[in-house]
mmCIF file of C-alpha atoms and ligand atoms in Angstrom:
data_model
loop_
_atom_site.group_PDB
_atom_site.id
_atom_site.type_symbol
_atom_site.label_atom_id
_atom_site.label_comp_id
_atom_site.label_asym_id
_atom_site.label_seq_id
_atom_site.Cartn_x
_atom_site.Cartn_y
_atom_site.Cartn_z
ATOM 1 C CA MET A 1 100.161 85.710 72.769
ATOM 2 C CA VAL A 2 98.765 87.422 75.852
ATOM 3 C CA ILE A 3 100.540 87.809 79.173
ATOM 4 C CA ALA A 4 98.079 88.853 81.880
ATOM 5 C CA ILE A 5 99.263 90.679 84.969
ATOM 6 C CA ASP A 6 96.746 91.437 87.704
ATOM 7 C CA GLY A 7 97.092 92.679 91.235
ATOM 8 C CA PRO A 8 96.247 95.473 93.647
ATOM 9 C CA ALA A 9 97.620 99.033 93.569
ATOM 10 C CA GLY A 10 101.319 99.176 94.389
ATOM 11 C CA SER A 11 102.001 95.499 93.741
ATOM 12 C CA GLY A 12 104.523 96.391 91.037
ATOM 13 C CA LYS A 13 102.409 95.234 88.112
ATOM 14 C CA SER A 14 102.757 98.400 86.000
ATOM 15 C CA THR A 15 106.532 98.492 86.291
ATOM 16 C CA ILE A 16 106.810 94.793 85.514
ATOM 17 C CA ALA A 17 104.305 94.914 82.651
ATOM 18 C CA LYS A 18 106.198 97.792 81.022
ATOM 19 C CA MET A 19 109.567 96.065 81.426
ATOM 20 C CA LEU A 20 108.212 92.817 80.019
ATOM 21 C CA ALA A 21 106.564 94.474 77.028
ATOM 22 C CA LYS A 22 109.804 96.286 76.234
ATOM 23 C CA ARG A 23 111.971 93.183 76.581
ATOM 24 C CA LEU A 24 109.655 90.952 74.531
ATOM 25 C CA GLY A 25 108.676 93.587 71.959
ATOM 26 C CA PHE A 26 105.009 93.129 72.900
ATOM 27 C CA LYS A 27 102.325 95.807 73.031
ATOM 28 C CA TYR A 28 101.689 97.121 76.545
ATOM 29 C CA LEU A 29 98.027 97.459 77.522
ATOM 30 C CA ASP A 30 97.383 99.522 80.652
ATOM 31 C CA THR A 31 93.689 98.890 81.312
ATOM 32 C CA GLY A 32 93.640 101.006 84.484
ATOM 33 C CA ALA A 33 94.632 103.983 82.320
ATOM 34 C CA MET A 34 91.524 103.363 80.203
ATOM 35 C CA TYR A 35 89.170 103.505 83.207
ATOM 36 C CA ARG A 36 91.004 106.627 84.320
ATOM 37 C CA ALA A 37 90.699 108.193 80.857
ATOM 38 C CA LEU A 38 86.925 107.778 80.781
ATOM 39 C CA THR A 39 86.711 109.152 84.319
ATOM 40 C CA TRP A 40 88.678 112.214 83.239
ATOM 41 C CA ARG A 41 86.352 112.727 80.267
ATOM 42 C CA ALA A 42 83.204 112.352 82.395
ATOM 43 C CA MET A 43 84.506 114.878 84.923
ATOM 44 C CA GLN A 44 85.550 117.278 82.188
ATOM 45 C CA LYS A 45 82.058 117.099 80.666
ATOM 46 C CA GLY A 46 80.396 117.507 84.063
ATOM 47 C CA ILE A 47 78.559 114.191 83.739
ATOM 48 C CA ASN A 48 76.849 112.822 86.840
ATOM 49 C CA LEU A 49 79.156 109.946 87.772
ATOM 50 C CA GLU A 50 76.255 108.030 89.294
ATOM 51 C CA ASP A 51 74.234 108.100 86.067
ATOM 52 C CA GLU A 52 74.895 104.722 84.431
ATOM 53 C CA HIS A 53 73.103 105.620 81.182
ATOM 54 C CA ALA A 54 75.072 108.823 80.753
ATOM 55 C CA LEU A 55 78.336 106.958 81.412
ATOM 56 C CA CYS A 56 77.483 104.269 78.846
ATOM 57 C CA ARG A 57 76.576 106.929 76.302
ATOM 58 C CA LEU A 58 79.852 108.684 77.000
ATOM 59 C CA MET A 59 81.766 105.438 76.549
ATOM 60 C CA ASP A 60 80.070 104.898 73.178
ATOM 61 C CA GLN A 61 80.950 108.426 72.052
ATOM 62 C CA THR A 62 84.533 108.488 73.279
ATOM 63 C CA THR A 63 87.657 107.304 71.514
ATOM 64 C CA ILE A 64 90.370 106.003 73.802
ATOM 65 C CA ASP A 65 93.669 104.974 72.309
ATOM 66 C CA PHE A 66 97.343 104.586 73.062
ATOM 67 C CA GLN A 67 100.506 105.699 71.341
ATOM 68 C CA SER A 68 103.833 104.369 72.369
ATOM 69 C CA SER A 69 107.149 106.058 71.710
ATOM 70 C CA GLU A 70 110.707 106.121 73.016
ATOM 71 C CA ASP A 71 109.432 108.326 75.870
ATOM 72 C CA GLY A 72 106.818 105.814 77.002
ATOM 73 C CA LEU A 73 103.138 105.127 76.585
ATOM 74 C CA PHE A 74 100.708 107.985 75.997
ATOM 75 C CA ILE A 75 96.950 107.778 76.280
ATOM 76 C CA PHE A 76 94.584 109.883 74.200
ATOM 77 C CA VAL A 77 90.924 110.685 74.678
ATOM 78 C CA ASP A 78 89.306 111.923 71.490
ATOM 79 C CA GLY A 79 92.738 112.970 70.266
ATOM 80 C CA THR A 80 93.795 114.808 73.454
ATOM 81 C CA ASP A 81 96.846 113.555 75.328
ATOM 82 C CA VAL A 82 95.637 112.918 78.908
ATOM 83 C CA THR A 83 98.612 110.867 80.097
ATOM 84 C CA LYS A 84 99.334 113.261 82.979
ATOM 85 C CA GLU A 85 95.775 114.312 83.814
ATOM 86 C CA ILE A 86 94.552 110.753 84.440
ATOM 87 C CA ARG A 87 96.977 110.437 87.376
ATOM 88 C CA LEU A 88 95.521 113.428 89.249
ATOM 89 C CA PRO A 89 94.135 112.553 92.717
ATOM 90 C CA SER A 90 90.685 113.805 91.637
ATOM 91 C CA VAL A 91 90.608 111.171 88.875
ATOM 92 C CA THR A 92 91.947 108.456 91.201
ATOM 93 C CA ASN A 93 89.219 109.282 93.724
ATOM 94 C CA ASN A 94 86.430 109.100 91.150
ATOM 95 C CA VAL A 95 87.530 106.189 88.958
ATOM 96 C CA HIS A 96 85.477 103.712 90.984
ATOM 97 C CA TYR A 97 82.256 105.226 89.602
ATOM 98 C CA ILE A 98 83.375 104.143 86.155
ATOM 99 C CA SER A 99 84.980 100.829 87.051
ATOM 100 C CA ASP A 100 81.953 99.748 89.138
ATOM 101 C CA THR A 101 79.493 100.285 86.285
ATOM 102 C CA ARG A 102 78.690 96.951 84.662
ATOM 103 C CA ASN A 103 77.798 98.151 81.182
ATOM 104 C CA VAL A 104 80.779 100.462 80.997
ATOM 105 C CA ARG A 105 83.015 97.541 81.985
ATOM 106 C CA ARG A 106 81.474 95.386 79.276
ATOM 107 C CA ARG A 107 82.285 97.995 76.627
ATOM 108 C CA MET A 108 85.742 98.578 78.092
ATOM 109 C CA VAL A 109 86.519 94.842 77.961
ATOM 110 C CA GLU A 110 85.468 94.720 74.289
ATOM 111 C CA LEU A 111 87.753 97.629 73.514
ATOM 112 C CA GLN A 112 90.641 95.994 75.407
ATOM 113 C CA GLN A 113 90.169 92.775 73.446
ATOM 114 C CA LYS A 114 90.095 94.755 70.209
ATOM 115 C CA LEU A 115 93.269 96.649 71.091
ATOM 116 C CA ALA A 116 95.003 93.303 71.641
ATOM 117 C CA SER A 117 93.661 91.618 68.515
ATOM 118 C CA ASP A 118 96.530 92.548 66.203
ATOM 119 C CA ALA A 119 99.568 92.022 68.428
ATOM 120 C CA HIS A 120 101.212 90.084 71.193
ATOM 121 C CA VAL A 121 100.401 91.925 74.414
ATOM 122 C CA VAL A 122 101.297 92.321 78.041
ATOM 123 C CA ALA A 123 98.065 93.487 79.667
ATOM 124 C CA GLU A 124 97.761 94.692 83.228
ATOM 125 C CA GLY A 125 94.749 95.419 85.404
ATOM 126 C CA ARG A 126 92.398 93.773 87.872
ATOM 127 C CA ASP A 127 90.360 91.385 85.700
ATOM 128 C CA ILE A 128 92.749 90.539 82.886
ATOM 129 C CA GLY A 129 93.242 86.852 83.696
ATOM 130 C CA THR A 130 89.648 86.320 84.811
ATOM 131 C CA VAL A 131 87.502 88.330 82.372
ATOM 132 C CA VAL A 132 89.384 90.171 79.621
ATOM 133 C CA PHE A 133 91.741 87.382 78.532
ATOM 134 C CA PRO A 134 90.685 84.213 80.362
ATOM 135 C CA ARG A 135 92.663 82.193 77.807
ATOM 136 C CA ALA A 136 95.896 84.160 78.172
ATOM 137 C CA GLU A 137 98.950 81.942 77.693
ATOM 138 C CA LYS A 138 100.495 83.235 80.907
ATOM 139 C CA LYS A 139 98.865 84.795 83.946
ATOM 140 C CA PHE A 140 100.476 86.391 86.957
ATOM 141 C CA PHE A 141 98.956 87.847 90.079
ATOM 142 C CA LEU A 142 101.318 90.217 91.863
ATOM 143 C CA ASP A 143 100.774 91.141 95.476
ATOM 144 C CA ALA A 144 102.610 92.744 98.410
ATOM 145 C CA ASN A 145 101.635 93.684 101.926
ATOM 146 C CA ILE A 146 99.914 97.016 102.486
ATOM 147 C CA GLU A 147 102.904 98.690 104.195
ATOM 148 C CA GLU A 148 105.206 97.914 101.298
ATOM 149 C CA ARG A 149 102.672 98.954 98.670
ATOM 150 C CA ALA A 150 102.027 102.249 100.456
ATOM 151 C CA LYS A 151 105.770 102.902 100.726
ATOM 152 C CA ARG A 152 106.219 102.302 96.986
ATOM 153 C CA ARG A 153 103.388 104.665 96.074
ATOM 154 C CA TYR A 154 104.576 107.285 98.537
ATOM 155 C CA THR A 155 108.083 107.265 97.070
ATOM 156 C CA GLU A 156 106.594 107.568 93.585
ATOM 157 C CA PHE A 157 104.356 110.576 94.355
ATOM 158 C CA LYS A 158 106.253 112.436 97.027
ATOM 159 C CA PRO A 159 108.265 114.825 94.825
ATOM 160 C CA SER A 160 105.149 116.315 93.244
ATOM 161 C CA GLU A 161 102.698 116.076 96.125
ATOM 162 C CA SER A 162 104.694 116.685 99.264
ATOM 163 C CA LYS A 163 101.589 117.443 101.372
ATOM 164 C CA ILE A 164 100.561 113.803 101.205
ATOM 165 C CA SER A 165 101.764 111.625 104.104
ATOM 166 C CA LEU A 166 102.588 107.929 104.104
ATOM 167 C CA ASP A 167 99.470 107.356 106.240
ATOM 168 C CA ASP A 168 97.311 109.128 103.638
ATOM 169 C CA VAL A 169 98.698 106.891 100.901
ATOM 170 C CA SER A 170 98.181 103.797 103.029
ATOM 171 C CA ARG A 171 94.551 104.718 103.774
ATOM 172 C CA ASP A 172 93.935 105.456 100.106
ATOM 173 C CA ILE A 173 95.334 102.075 99.035
ATOM 174 C CA GLU A 174 93.276 100.284 101.674
ATOM 175 C CA SER A 175 90.098 101.892 100.484
ATOM 176 C CA ARG A 176 90.895 101.108 96.836
ATOM 177 C CA ASP A 177 91.637 97.485 97.803
ATOM 178 C CA ARG A 178 88.279 97.291 99.521
ATOM 179 C CA ARG A 179 86.490 98.723 96.498
ATOM 180 C CA ASP A 180 88.372 96.590 93.976
ATOM 181 C CA THR A 181 87.850 93.313 95.833
ATOM 182 C CA THR A 182 84.253 93.783 96.939
ATOM 183 C CA ARG A 183 82.645 95.292 93.848
ATOM 184 C CA ILE A 184 79.953 93.179 92.220
ATOM 185 C CA ASN A 185 81.278 93.490 88.675
ATOM 186 C CA SER A 186 84.588 91.766 87.930
ATOM 187 C CA PRO A 187 86.150 92.162 91.374
ATOM 188 C CA LEU A 188 89.891 91.813 91.773
ATOM 189 C CA THR A 189 90.486 88.086 92.210
ATOM 190 C CA ARG A 190 93.251 85.744 91.232
ATOM 191 C CA ALA A 191 92.466 83.489 88.267
ATOM 192 C CA ASP A 192 92.807 79.822 89.272
ATOM 193 C CA ASP A 193 95.581 79.354 86.738
ATOM 194 C CA ALA A 194 97.511 82.531 87.599
ATOM 195 C CA ILE A 195 100.919 82.349 89.236
ATOM 196 C CA TYR A 196 100.818 84.192 92.557
ATOM 197 C CA LEU A 197 103.881 86.233 93.436
ATOM 198 C CA ASP A 198 104.292 88.053 96.732
ATOM 199 C CA THR A 199 106.689 90.880 95.862
ATOM 200 C CA THR A 200 106.922 92.369 99.376
ATOM 201 C CA LYS A 201 110.524 91.342 99.895
ATOM 202 C CA LEU A 202 111.592 91.288 96.255
ATOM 203 C CA THR A 203 113.216 93.976 94.144
ATOM 204 C CA ILE A 204 111.721 94.822 90.773
ATOM 205 C CA ASP A 205 114.662 93.109 89.082
ATOM 206 C CA GLU A 206 114.049 89.943 91.080
ATOM 207 C CA VAL A 207 110.361 89.906 90.140
ATOM 208 C CA PHE A 208 111.265 90.530 86.511
ATOM 209 C CA THR A 209 113.763 87.660 86.490
ATOM 210 C CA ILE A 210 111.234 85.236 88.024
ATOM 211 C CA ILE A 211 108.518 86.172 85.532
ATOM 212 C CA LEU A 212 110.803 86.160 82.522
ATOM 213 C CA GLY A 213 112.160 82.759 83.558
ATOM 214 C CA ASP A 214 108.627 81.467 83.646
ATOM 215 C CA ILE A 215 107.659 82.920 80.282
ATOM 216 C CA GLU A 216 110.742 82.010 78.274
ATOM 217 C CA PRO A 217 109.930 78.293 77.852
ATOM 218 C CA VAL A 218 106.496 79.272 76.460
ATOM 219 C CA LEU A 219 108.099 81.720 74.019
ATOM 220 C CA LYS A 220 110.386 78.991 72.709
ATOM 221 C CA LYS A 221 107.485 76.645 71.907
HETATM 222 O O1 DC B 1 95.731 100.350 87.893
HETATM 223 P P1 DC B 1 95.151 101.735 88.154
HETATM 224 O O2 DC B 1 95.351 102.225 89.545
HETATM 225 O O3 DC B 1 95.593 102.739 87.150
HETATM 226 O O4 DC B 1 93.574 101.535 87.963
HETATM 227 C C1 DC B 1 92.684 102.590 88.171
HETATM 228 C C2 DC B 1 91.376 102.027 88.688
HETATM 229 O O5 DC B 1 90.703 101.296 87.676
HETATM 230 C C3 DC B 1 91.505 101.101 89.890
HETATM 231 O O6 DC B 1 90.963 101.739 91.031
HETATM 232 C C4 DC B 1 90.717 99.880 89.567
HETATM 233 C C5 DC B 1 90.181 100.086 88.185
HETATM 234 N N1 DC B 1 90.539 99.020 87.261
HETATM 235 C C6 DC B 1 89.612 98.033 87.049
HETATM 236 O O7 DC B 1 88.558 98.043 87.680
HETATM 237 N N2 DC B 1 89.857 97.052 86.140
HETATM 238 C C7 DC B 1 91.010 97.030 85.467
HETATM 239 N N3 DC B 1 91.222 96.053 84.564
HETATM 240 C C8 DC B 1 91.981 98.017 85.684
HETATM 241 C C9 DC B 1 91.726 99.003 86.605
#
């Protein structure tokens, strides 16, 4: 069984996807982390991020996998734990080079499908319900207004990056939204059969309860 959760940055999809996977005992697939991991590798190797061929070659030569433990989900690139590094602002700023490249996306989608082939999964990203798992049993599209999403991200990052202002975060989210929704390859769009949830005025627990309530009848079938 696949539960697909898509939505823009700060919509709450990672938190919800993790909670759901834990509650249901499903595998958690963070596809954004995979695009970030390849970005980190390309930067580390000094690859020209505008060179599509070099990026495809890198994708073919790179092993990306996950390990989950009591402490959470860890992502490895060729055996190196890059869980922290992939969240650096430099990676966030460059990830669009990777996620905009059609042939890298194609390979990434294949890998995501393979990672989900042996388990029930909760997968989160931008194209899960539309491209990666169009036949997912359940699809959700989480959203929230820009002010709320910026506030959430700001609260998350503030302790470690106190120089960043709420306005900076808001501008960054706006530009990522623009990139994610207007790119030619697999733009962020809601699948026709996805349930749309505006989380602006909801707590995480409320969102979780709504989604779980919607999934439970399917689990009982
Ligand atoms: O969810 P995130 O912020 O970790 O994702 C990082 C970037 O990867 C984001 O800018 C959009 C891109 N992405 C994508 O294009 N397709 C996905 N399925 C997941 C993420």
